[in-house]
XYZ file of C-alpha atoms in Angstrom:
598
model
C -16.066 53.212 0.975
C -14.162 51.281 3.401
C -17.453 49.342 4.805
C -18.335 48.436 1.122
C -14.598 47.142 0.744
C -15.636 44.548 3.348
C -18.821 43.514 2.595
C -17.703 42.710 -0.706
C -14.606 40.546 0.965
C -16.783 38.831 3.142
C -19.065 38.288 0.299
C -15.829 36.495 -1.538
C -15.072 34.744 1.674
C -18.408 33.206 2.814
C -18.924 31.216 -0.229
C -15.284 29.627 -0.015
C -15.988 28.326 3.609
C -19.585 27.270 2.787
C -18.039 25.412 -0.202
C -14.999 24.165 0.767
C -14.950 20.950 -0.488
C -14.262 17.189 0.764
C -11.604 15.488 -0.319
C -12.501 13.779 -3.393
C -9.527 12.412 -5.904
C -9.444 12.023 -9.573
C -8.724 8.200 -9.672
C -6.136 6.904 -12.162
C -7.240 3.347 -13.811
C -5.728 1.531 -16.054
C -7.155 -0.964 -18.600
C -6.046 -3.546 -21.132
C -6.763 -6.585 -22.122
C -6.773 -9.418 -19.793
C -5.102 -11.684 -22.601
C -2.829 -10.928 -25.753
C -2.114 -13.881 -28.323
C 1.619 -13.637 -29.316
C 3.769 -15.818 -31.945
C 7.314 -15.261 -30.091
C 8.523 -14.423 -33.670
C 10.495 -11.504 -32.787
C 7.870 -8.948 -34.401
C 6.682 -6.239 -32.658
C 3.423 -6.912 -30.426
C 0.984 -3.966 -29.883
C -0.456 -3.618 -26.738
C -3.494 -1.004 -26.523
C -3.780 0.805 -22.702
C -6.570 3.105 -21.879
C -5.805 5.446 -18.958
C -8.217 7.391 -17.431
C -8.600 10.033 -14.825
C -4.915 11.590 -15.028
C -2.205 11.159 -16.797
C 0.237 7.981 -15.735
C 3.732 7.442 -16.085
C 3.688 3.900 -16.831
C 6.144 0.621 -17.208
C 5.398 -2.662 -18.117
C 6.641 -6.323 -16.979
C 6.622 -9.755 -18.495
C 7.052 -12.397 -15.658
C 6.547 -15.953 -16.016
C 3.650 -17.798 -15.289
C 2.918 -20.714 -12.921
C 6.939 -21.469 -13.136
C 7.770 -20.771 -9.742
C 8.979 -24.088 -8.806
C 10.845 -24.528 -11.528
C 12.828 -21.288 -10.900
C 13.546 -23.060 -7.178
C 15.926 -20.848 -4.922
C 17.831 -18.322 -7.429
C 20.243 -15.898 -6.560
C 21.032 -12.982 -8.966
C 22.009 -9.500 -9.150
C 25.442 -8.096 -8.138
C 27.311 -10.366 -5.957
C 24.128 -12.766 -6.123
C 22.042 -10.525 -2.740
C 18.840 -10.868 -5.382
C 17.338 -13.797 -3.597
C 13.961 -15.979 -5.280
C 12.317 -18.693 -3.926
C 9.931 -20.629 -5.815
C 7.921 -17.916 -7.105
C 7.795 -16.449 -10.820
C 10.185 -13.750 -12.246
C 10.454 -10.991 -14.499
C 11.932 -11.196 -17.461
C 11.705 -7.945 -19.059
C 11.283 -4.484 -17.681
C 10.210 -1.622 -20.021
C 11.445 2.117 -19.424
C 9.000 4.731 -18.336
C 6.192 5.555 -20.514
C 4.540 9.210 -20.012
C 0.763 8.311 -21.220
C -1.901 11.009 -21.746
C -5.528 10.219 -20.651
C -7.171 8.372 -23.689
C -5.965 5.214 -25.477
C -2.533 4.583 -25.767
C 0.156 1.994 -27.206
C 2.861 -0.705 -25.577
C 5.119 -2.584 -28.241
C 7.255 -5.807 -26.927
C 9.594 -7.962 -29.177
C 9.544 -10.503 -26.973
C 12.798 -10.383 -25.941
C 14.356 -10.757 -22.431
C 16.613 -8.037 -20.707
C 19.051 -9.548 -22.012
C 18.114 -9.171 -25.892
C 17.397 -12.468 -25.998
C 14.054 -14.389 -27.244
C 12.100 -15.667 -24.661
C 10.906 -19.359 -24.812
C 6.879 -19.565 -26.961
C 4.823 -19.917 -23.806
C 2.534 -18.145 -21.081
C 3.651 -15.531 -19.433
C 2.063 -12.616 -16.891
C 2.344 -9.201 -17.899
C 2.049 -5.815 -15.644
C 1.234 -2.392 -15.758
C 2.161 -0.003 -12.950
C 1.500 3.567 -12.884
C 1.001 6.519 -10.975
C -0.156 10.101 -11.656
C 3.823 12.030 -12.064
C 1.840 15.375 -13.585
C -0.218 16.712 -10.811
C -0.227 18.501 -7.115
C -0.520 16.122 -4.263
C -3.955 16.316 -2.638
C -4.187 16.800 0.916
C -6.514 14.067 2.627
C -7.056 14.663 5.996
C -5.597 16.779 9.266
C -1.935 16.447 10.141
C -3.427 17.593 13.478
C -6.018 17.911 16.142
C -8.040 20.446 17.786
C -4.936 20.992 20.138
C -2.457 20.938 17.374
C -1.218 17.079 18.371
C 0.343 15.341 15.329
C -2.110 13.006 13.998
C -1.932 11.594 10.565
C 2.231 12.136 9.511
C 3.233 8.864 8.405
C 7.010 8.837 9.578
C 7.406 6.465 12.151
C 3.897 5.750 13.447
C 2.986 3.176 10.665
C -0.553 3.845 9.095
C -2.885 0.835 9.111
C -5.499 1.182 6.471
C -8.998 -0.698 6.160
C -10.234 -1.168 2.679
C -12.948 -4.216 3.179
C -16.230 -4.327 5.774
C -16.583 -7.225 8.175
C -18.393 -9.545 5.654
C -15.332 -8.947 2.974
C -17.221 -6.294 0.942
C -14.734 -3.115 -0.635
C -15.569 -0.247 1.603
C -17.487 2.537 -0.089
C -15.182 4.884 2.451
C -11.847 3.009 3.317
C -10.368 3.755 6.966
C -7.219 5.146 8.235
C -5.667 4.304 11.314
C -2.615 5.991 13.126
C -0.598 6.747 16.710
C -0.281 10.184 17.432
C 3.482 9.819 17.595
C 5.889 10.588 20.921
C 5.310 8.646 23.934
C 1.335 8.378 23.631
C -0.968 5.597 23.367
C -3.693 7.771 21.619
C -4.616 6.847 18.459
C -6.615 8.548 15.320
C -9.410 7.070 13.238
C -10.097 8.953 9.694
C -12.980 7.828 7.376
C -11.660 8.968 3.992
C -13.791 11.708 1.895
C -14.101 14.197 4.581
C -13.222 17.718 4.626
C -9.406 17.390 4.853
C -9.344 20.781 7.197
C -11.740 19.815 9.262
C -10.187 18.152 12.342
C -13.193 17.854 14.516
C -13.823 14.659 12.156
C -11.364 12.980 13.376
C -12.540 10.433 15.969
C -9.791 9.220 18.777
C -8.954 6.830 21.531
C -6.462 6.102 24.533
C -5.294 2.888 24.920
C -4.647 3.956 28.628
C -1.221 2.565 28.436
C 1.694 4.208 30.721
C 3.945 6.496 29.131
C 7.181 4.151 29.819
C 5.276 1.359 27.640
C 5.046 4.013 24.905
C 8.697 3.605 23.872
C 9.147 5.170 20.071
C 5.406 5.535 20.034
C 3.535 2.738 19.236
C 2.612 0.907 15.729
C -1.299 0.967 14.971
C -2.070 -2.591 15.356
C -4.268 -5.206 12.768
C -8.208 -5.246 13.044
C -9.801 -7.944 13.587
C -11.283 -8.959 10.187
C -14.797 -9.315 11.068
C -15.428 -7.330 14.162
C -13.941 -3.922 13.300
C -14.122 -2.696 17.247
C -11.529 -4.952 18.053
C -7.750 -4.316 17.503
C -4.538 -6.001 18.556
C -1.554 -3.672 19.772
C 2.252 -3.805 20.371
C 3.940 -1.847 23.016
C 7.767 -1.527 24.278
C 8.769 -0.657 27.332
C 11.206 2.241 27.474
C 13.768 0.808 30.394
C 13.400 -2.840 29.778
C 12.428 -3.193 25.727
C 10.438 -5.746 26.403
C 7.226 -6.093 24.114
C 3.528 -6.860 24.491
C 0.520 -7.459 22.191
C -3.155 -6.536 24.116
C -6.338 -6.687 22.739
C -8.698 -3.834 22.882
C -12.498 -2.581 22.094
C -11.860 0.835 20.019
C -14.240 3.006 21.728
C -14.769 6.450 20.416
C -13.356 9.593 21.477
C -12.408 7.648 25.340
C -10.786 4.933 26.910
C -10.671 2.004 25.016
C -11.487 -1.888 26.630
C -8.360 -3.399 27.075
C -9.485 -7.477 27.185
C -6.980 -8.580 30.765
C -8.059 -12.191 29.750
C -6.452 -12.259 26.314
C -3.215 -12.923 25.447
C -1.294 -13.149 28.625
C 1.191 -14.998 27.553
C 2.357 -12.677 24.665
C 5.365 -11.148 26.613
C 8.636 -10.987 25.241
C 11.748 -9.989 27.269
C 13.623 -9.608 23.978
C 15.960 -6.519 24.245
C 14.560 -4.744 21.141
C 15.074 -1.557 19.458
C 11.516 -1.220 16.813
C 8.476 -3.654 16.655
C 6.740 -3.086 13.252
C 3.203 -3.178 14.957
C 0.698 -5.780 14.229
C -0.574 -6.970 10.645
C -2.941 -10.216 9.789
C -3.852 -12.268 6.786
C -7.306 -13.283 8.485
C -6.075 -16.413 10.458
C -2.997 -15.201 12.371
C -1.272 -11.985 13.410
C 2.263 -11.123 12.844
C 5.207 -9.154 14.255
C 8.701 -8.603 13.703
C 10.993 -7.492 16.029
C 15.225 -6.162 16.059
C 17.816 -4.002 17.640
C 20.561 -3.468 15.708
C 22.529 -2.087 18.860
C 23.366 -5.721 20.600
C 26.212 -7.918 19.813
C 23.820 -11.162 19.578
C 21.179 -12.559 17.335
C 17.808 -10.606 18.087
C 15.411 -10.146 15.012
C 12.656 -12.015 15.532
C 9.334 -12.821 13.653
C 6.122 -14.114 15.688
C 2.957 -15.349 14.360
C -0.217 -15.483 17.261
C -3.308 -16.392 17.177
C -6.948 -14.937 17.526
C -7.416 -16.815 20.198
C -4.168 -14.578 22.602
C -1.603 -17.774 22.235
C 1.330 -18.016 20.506
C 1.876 -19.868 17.805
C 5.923 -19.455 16.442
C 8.697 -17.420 17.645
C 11.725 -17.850 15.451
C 15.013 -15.382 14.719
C 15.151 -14.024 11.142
C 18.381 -15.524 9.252
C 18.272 -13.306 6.542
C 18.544 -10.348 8.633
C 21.378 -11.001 11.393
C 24.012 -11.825 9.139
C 25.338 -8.819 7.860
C 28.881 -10.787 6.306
C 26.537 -12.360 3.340
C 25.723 -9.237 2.478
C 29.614 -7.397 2.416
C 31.321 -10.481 1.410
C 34.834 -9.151 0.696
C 34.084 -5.731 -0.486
C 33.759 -3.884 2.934
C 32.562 -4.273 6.578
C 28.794 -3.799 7.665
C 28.565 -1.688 11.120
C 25.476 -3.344 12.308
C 23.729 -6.742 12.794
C 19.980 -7.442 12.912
C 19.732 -4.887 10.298
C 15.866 -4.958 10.936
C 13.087 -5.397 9.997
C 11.191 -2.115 11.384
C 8.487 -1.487 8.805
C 5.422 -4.325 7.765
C 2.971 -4.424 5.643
C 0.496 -7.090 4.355
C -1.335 -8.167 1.277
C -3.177 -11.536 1.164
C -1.338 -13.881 2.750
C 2.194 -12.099 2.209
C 3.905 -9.962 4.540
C 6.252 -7.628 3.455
C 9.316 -6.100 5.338
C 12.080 -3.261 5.434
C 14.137 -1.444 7.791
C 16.179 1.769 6.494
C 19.411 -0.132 5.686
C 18.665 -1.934 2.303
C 17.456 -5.479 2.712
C 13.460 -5.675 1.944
C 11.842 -9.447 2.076
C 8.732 -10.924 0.710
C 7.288 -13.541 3.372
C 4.735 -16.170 3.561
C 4.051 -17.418 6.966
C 0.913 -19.053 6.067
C 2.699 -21.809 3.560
C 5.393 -22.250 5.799
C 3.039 -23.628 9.045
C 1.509 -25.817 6.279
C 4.894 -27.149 5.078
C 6.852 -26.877 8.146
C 10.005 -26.354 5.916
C 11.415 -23.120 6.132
C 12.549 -22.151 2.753
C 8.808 -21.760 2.101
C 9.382 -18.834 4.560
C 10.977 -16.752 2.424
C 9.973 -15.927 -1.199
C 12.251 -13.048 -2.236
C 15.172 -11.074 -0.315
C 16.014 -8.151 -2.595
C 19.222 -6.783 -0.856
C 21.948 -4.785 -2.678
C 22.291 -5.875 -6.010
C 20.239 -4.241 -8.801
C 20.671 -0.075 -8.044
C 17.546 0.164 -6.972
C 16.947 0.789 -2.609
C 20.868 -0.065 -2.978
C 23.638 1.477 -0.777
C 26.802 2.346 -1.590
C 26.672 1.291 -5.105
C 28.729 4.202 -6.812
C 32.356 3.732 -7.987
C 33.560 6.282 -5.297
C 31.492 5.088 -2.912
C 33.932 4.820 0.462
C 32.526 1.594 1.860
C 31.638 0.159 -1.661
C 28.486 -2.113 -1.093
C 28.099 -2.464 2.149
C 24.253 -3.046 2.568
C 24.133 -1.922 5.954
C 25.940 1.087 6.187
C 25.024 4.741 6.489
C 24.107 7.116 3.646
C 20.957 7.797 1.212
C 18.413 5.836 0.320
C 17.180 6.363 3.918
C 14.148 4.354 4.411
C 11.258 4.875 6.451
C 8.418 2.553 5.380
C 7.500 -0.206 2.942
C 3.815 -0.701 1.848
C 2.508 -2.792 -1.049
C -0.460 -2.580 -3.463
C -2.511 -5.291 -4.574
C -0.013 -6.878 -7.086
C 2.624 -6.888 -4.643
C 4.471 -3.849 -6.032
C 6.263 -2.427 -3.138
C 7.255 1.130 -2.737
C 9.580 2.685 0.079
C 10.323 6.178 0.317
C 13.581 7.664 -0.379
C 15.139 10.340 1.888
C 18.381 11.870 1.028
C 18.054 11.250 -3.022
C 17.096 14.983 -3.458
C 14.087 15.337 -5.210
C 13.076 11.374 -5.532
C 10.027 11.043 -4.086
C 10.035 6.881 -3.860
C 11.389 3.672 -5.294
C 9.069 0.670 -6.512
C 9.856 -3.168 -6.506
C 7.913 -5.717 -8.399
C 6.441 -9.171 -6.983
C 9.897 -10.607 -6.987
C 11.528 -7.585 -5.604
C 12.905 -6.601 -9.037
C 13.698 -3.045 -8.851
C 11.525 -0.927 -11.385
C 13.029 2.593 -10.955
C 13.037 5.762 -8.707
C 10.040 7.856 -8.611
C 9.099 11.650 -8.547
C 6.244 13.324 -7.521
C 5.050 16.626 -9.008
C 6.279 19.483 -7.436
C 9.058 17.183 -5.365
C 11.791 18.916 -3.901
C 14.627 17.490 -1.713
C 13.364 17.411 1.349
C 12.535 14.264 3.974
C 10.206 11.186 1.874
C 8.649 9.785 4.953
C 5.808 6.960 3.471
C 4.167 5.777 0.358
C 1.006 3.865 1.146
C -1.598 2.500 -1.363
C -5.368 2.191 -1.167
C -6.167 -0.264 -3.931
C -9.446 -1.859 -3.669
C -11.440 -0.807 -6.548
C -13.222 1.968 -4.581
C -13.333 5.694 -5.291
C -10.293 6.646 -3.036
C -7.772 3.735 -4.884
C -4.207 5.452 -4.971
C -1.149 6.734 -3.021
C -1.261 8.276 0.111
C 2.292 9.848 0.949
C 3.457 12.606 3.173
C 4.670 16.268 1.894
C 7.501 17.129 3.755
C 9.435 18.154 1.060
C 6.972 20.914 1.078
C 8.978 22.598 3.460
C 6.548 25.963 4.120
C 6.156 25.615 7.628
C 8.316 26.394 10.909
C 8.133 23.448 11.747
C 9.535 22.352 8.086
C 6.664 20.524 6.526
C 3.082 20.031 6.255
C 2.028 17.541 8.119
C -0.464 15.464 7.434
C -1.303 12.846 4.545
C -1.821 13.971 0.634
C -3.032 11.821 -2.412
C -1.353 10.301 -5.833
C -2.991 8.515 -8.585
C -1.652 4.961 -8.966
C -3.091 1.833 -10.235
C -1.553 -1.481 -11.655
C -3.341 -4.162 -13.265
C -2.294 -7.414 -14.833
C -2.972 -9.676 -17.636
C -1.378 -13.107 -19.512
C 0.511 -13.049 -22.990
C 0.498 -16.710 -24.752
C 1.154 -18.127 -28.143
C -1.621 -20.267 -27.739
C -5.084 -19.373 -30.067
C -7.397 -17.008 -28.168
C -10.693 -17.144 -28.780
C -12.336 -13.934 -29.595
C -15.797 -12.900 -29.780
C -17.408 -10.672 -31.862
C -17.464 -7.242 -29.749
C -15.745 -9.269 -26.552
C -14.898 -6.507 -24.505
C -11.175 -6.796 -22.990
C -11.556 -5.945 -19.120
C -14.072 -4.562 -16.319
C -14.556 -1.078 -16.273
C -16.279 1.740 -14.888
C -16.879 5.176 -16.045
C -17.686 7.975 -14.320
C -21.416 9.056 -14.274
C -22.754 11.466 -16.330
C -23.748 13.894 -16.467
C -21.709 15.347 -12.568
C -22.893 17.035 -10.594
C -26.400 15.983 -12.160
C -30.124 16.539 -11.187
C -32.218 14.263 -10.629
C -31.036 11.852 -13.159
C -27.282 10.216 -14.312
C -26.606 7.708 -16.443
C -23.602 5.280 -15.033
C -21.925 3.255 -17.632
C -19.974 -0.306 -17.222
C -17.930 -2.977 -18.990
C -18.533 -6.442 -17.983
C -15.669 -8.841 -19.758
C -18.161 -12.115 -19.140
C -21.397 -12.668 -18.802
C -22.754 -13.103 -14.923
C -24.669 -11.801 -12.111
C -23.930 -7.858 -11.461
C -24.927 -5.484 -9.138
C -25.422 -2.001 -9.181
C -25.662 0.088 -5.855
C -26.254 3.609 -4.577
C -24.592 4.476 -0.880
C -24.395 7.950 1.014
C -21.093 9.517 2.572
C -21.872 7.526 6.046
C -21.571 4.080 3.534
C -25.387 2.992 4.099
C -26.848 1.567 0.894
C -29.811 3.565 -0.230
C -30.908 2.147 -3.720
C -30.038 -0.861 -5.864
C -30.079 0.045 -9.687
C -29.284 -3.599 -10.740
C -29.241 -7.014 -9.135
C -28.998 -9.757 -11.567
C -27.448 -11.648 -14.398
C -26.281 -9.211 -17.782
C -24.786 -10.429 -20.607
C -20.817 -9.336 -21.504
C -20.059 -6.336 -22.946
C -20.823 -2.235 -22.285
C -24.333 -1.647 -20.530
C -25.984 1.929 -18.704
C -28.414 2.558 -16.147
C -29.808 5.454 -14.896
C -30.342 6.674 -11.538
C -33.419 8.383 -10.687
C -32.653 10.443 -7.370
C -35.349 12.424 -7.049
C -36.442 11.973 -3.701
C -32.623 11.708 -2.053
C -31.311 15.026 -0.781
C -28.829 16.547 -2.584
C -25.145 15.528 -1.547
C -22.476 13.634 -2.050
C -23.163 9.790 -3.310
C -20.972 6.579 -4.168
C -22.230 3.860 -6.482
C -20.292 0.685 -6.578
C -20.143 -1.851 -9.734
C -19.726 -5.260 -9.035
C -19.516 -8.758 -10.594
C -18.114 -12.075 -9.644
C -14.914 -10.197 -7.534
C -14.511 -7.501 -9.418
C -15.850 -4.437 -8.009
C -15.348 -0.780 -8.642
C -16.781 2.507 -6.875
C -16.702 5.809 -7.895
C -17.992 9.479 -6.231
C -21.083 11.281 -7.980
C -22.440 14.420 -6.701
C -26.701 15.092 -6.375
C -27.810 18.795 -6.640
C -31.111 20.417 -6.079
């Protein structure tokens, strides 16, 4: 009796190992249409939103459009620490809307946040959403083969690739990360593997001496079109000097440090935190602090491909901690940061774990020279949202840089420029998001969220099949060493379109935005029909790639007319598996996960 007990357990257990599956999300999208005629009468507007994949809690913005030098420098918010600068701003924030999958409805009066009429004009409207209903996902190991901490977010910044070396959306975006303590090995995770197997992560040593290894260091940028070569910071423990080396990532060894680039790029600043290395395409950038001297010392550099450097210049915003107490208390600390970076385009974004979070362009301001084109917002204290010591009993009342929750670990932005930052010590609030003028939107919970540490809130948002959050879940806490380590997944999408009084032109059956739906029927065999919505007529393409991201069939390569089409893919001489197919016309693309059996 006993043997036939476990033969039928093994039975039960043999299929879940031989099936356990690879991580593969349900991605969130949003879609709307990508203009809405408006009167500016006062009367209600309807908005239609589809949602797809999951269910979204969702908020919408009006902002203006193409006014940002007529808004100038603006200060706003409570004691005026809301800081613009030449870039447009919102107008009107919506509360939370819980949206099922299927289509759904947004109403606007046209009225301001104040209750007041907005001028007849053009203006920008957003959606931003993420999936608040279901479990996180887990992604990928939070450790190696020797139980080493690999992918935890905390400190050791992620850097993420979503594009190839000719600009294309990967079909299987990459994750980058430091193993944290004093190491200079590094992990490389190609996303839509088998989150619990850790023999797919691939590794390398930078060979760097433990006493360079201060705080661990930051994963460095890529360079944009040779993927093998990366740019690293490093602090010395004793001294806190910094360097930036460049290295060939090689695989699972010692990676090439060049000796012949960049020797100039030492610093004998006395630093506490670099942020690591992040670049638009034509420079790299670093910021620098230590808020435990009496002097000056948060710095910002930009370098160049070539190993020279180009500007080295002290951030004003952040070592004057009396602009941001005025009269209502005394901040402990100056150069209150930056620590944490992150990149879109050609903005770079920046926090620290006291309040202050910036908006930067470095690219305009080496073509101006003038630097007020540095900055585009500061969003410090001011609105209740990252803010410090904004309650009536609070016993330092406003003081931006002193201790207490929201404690801040990282700040990462999507491709609208919505930034999130985790929030530790708010209980069960998972994370807060800004908009693209550092408006505060709200505070953020997860499903499941309990109050334990927020450590990161990254987005992959590229239009492939892994678009979404990727976030830590410590809160978890099921573990002796209190969480799970390792990174876990979050629908989230926002898109964007224009409200105007002027006449739109509408055609008959026009359809309102690009989309792509999931094939069907999936799993399928040997045929699947994939379905698309083109907004304007042009050249599309259509193609088929396997789990390593090599192209193996082109369904469509030319010019299609607007509106909804299908094709069908054939695959009856591929092996069964795991497939992507991505959609793309003009520079909208889209790629979603299909799965062959036989």
């Amino acid at each position: 009796m006993k043997k036939l007990f476990l033969t039928i357990a093994l039975m039960l257990i043999i299929p879940t190992m031989v099936l356990a599956i690879d991580f593969s999300p349900t991605v969130l999208r949003l879609s709307a249409p990508e203009t809405v005629q408006y009167d500016f009468d006062g009367k209600n507007i309807e908005i239609p939103i589809t949602v797809s994949g999951v269910p979204a809690r969702t908020q919408f913005l009006v902002y203006t459009k193409d006014k940002g030098e007529s808004v100038g420098a603006v200060r706003n918010g409570y004691l005026g620490w809301h800081y613009v600068h030449n870039i447009d701003t919102c107008v009107y924030l919506s509360e939370p809307y819980d949206f099922d999958t299927g289509k759904n409805t947004i109403t606007w009066n046209g009225k301001n946040d104040d209750g007041a009429m907005v001028p007849a004009g053009d203006y920008t409207y957003y959606l931003w959403a993420f999936d608040f209903s279901s479990a996180k996902q887990r992604v990928c190991p939070g450790a190696d083969a020797n139980g080493g901490r690999t992918f935890d977010i905390e400190r050791n910044k992620l850097t993420y690739l979503e594009k190839d070396e000719s600009g294309q959306v990967l079909v299987r975006p990459v994750l980058y990360n430091f193993s944290g303590g004093n190491s200079s090995v590094a992990y490389k995770w190609i996303l839509g593997g088998d989150p619990l197997d850790n023999t797919l992560l691939e590794s390398t040593d930078f060979g760097i001496p433990k006493e360079w290894c201060y705080r661990s260091p930051f994963m460095g940028a890529f360079n944009p079109t040779d993927h093998s070569t990366t740019y690293v910071s490093f602090t010395h423990t004793e001294t806190r000097s910094h360097v930036v080396y460049k290295y060939k990532w090689v695989p699972n060894g010692l990676s090439e440090k060049d000796d012949k680039w960049g020797t100039d790029l030492v610093w004998t600043h006395n630093i506490e935190a670099n942020s690591g290395i992040v670049t638009d395409g034509d420079y790299l950038y670093m910021d620098t602090c230590n808020i435990r001297v009496s002097d000056p010392n948060s710095h910002f550099y930009i370098m160049d491909f070539d190993g020279t450097e180009v500007e080295n210049f002290l951030l004003e915003w952040w070592i004057k901690p009396d602009e941001y107490t005025k009269d209502v208390g005394a901040a402990p600390y100056l150069n209150g940061g930056p620590q944490w970076t992150d990149i879109r385009g050609d903005r770079v974004f920046m926090g620290y774990w006291f309040c202050m979070f910036q908006m930067v362009n470095p690219k305009l301001y080496l073509e101006t020279g003038d630097m007020d084109d540095f900055t585009m917002y500061c969003n410090m204290n001011g609105d209740y949202i990252n803010d410090r010591q904004y309650q009536t009993d609070a016993e330092t009342p406003w003081v931006c840089f002193g201790e207490g929750a929201p404690n801040v670990s990282t700040v990462y932005s999507d491709a609208l420029y919505f930034v999130a930052t985790p929030q530790d010590g708010m209980g069960a609030v998972s994370f807060c998001v800004m908009g693209p003028d550092g408006t505060g939107l709200g505070y953020c919970t997860f499903a499941g969220e309990t109050a334990g540490n927020k450590r990161g809130v990254m987005f992959i948002d590229s239009g492939s099949a892994f678009d979404g959050i990727y976030t830590d879940n410590n809160s978890a806490q099921t573990t002796e060493t209190g969480f799970i380590s390792g990174l876990f997944y979050v629908g989230h999408d926002s898109i964007k379109g224009t409200i105007t009084n002027s006449s739109v032109m509408v055609e008959e059956n026009k359809p309102a935005a690009f989309t792509v739906e999931q094939n069907s029927p999936n799993p399928f065999n040997p045929t699947t029909s994939i379905n698309f919505t083109i907004a304007e007529a042009g050249n599309v393409s259509v193609d088929v790639f396997n789990v390593a991201g090599q192209k193996v069939d082109t369904l469509v390569n030319g010019f299609m007319g607007a509106g909804t089409h299908s094709v069908v893919w054939d695959a009856s001489r591929f092996s069964a598996g795991v497939y992507f197919y991505t959609v793309k016309t003009g520079n909208l693309s889209q790629t979603m996960k299909m799965t062959l059996l036989k």
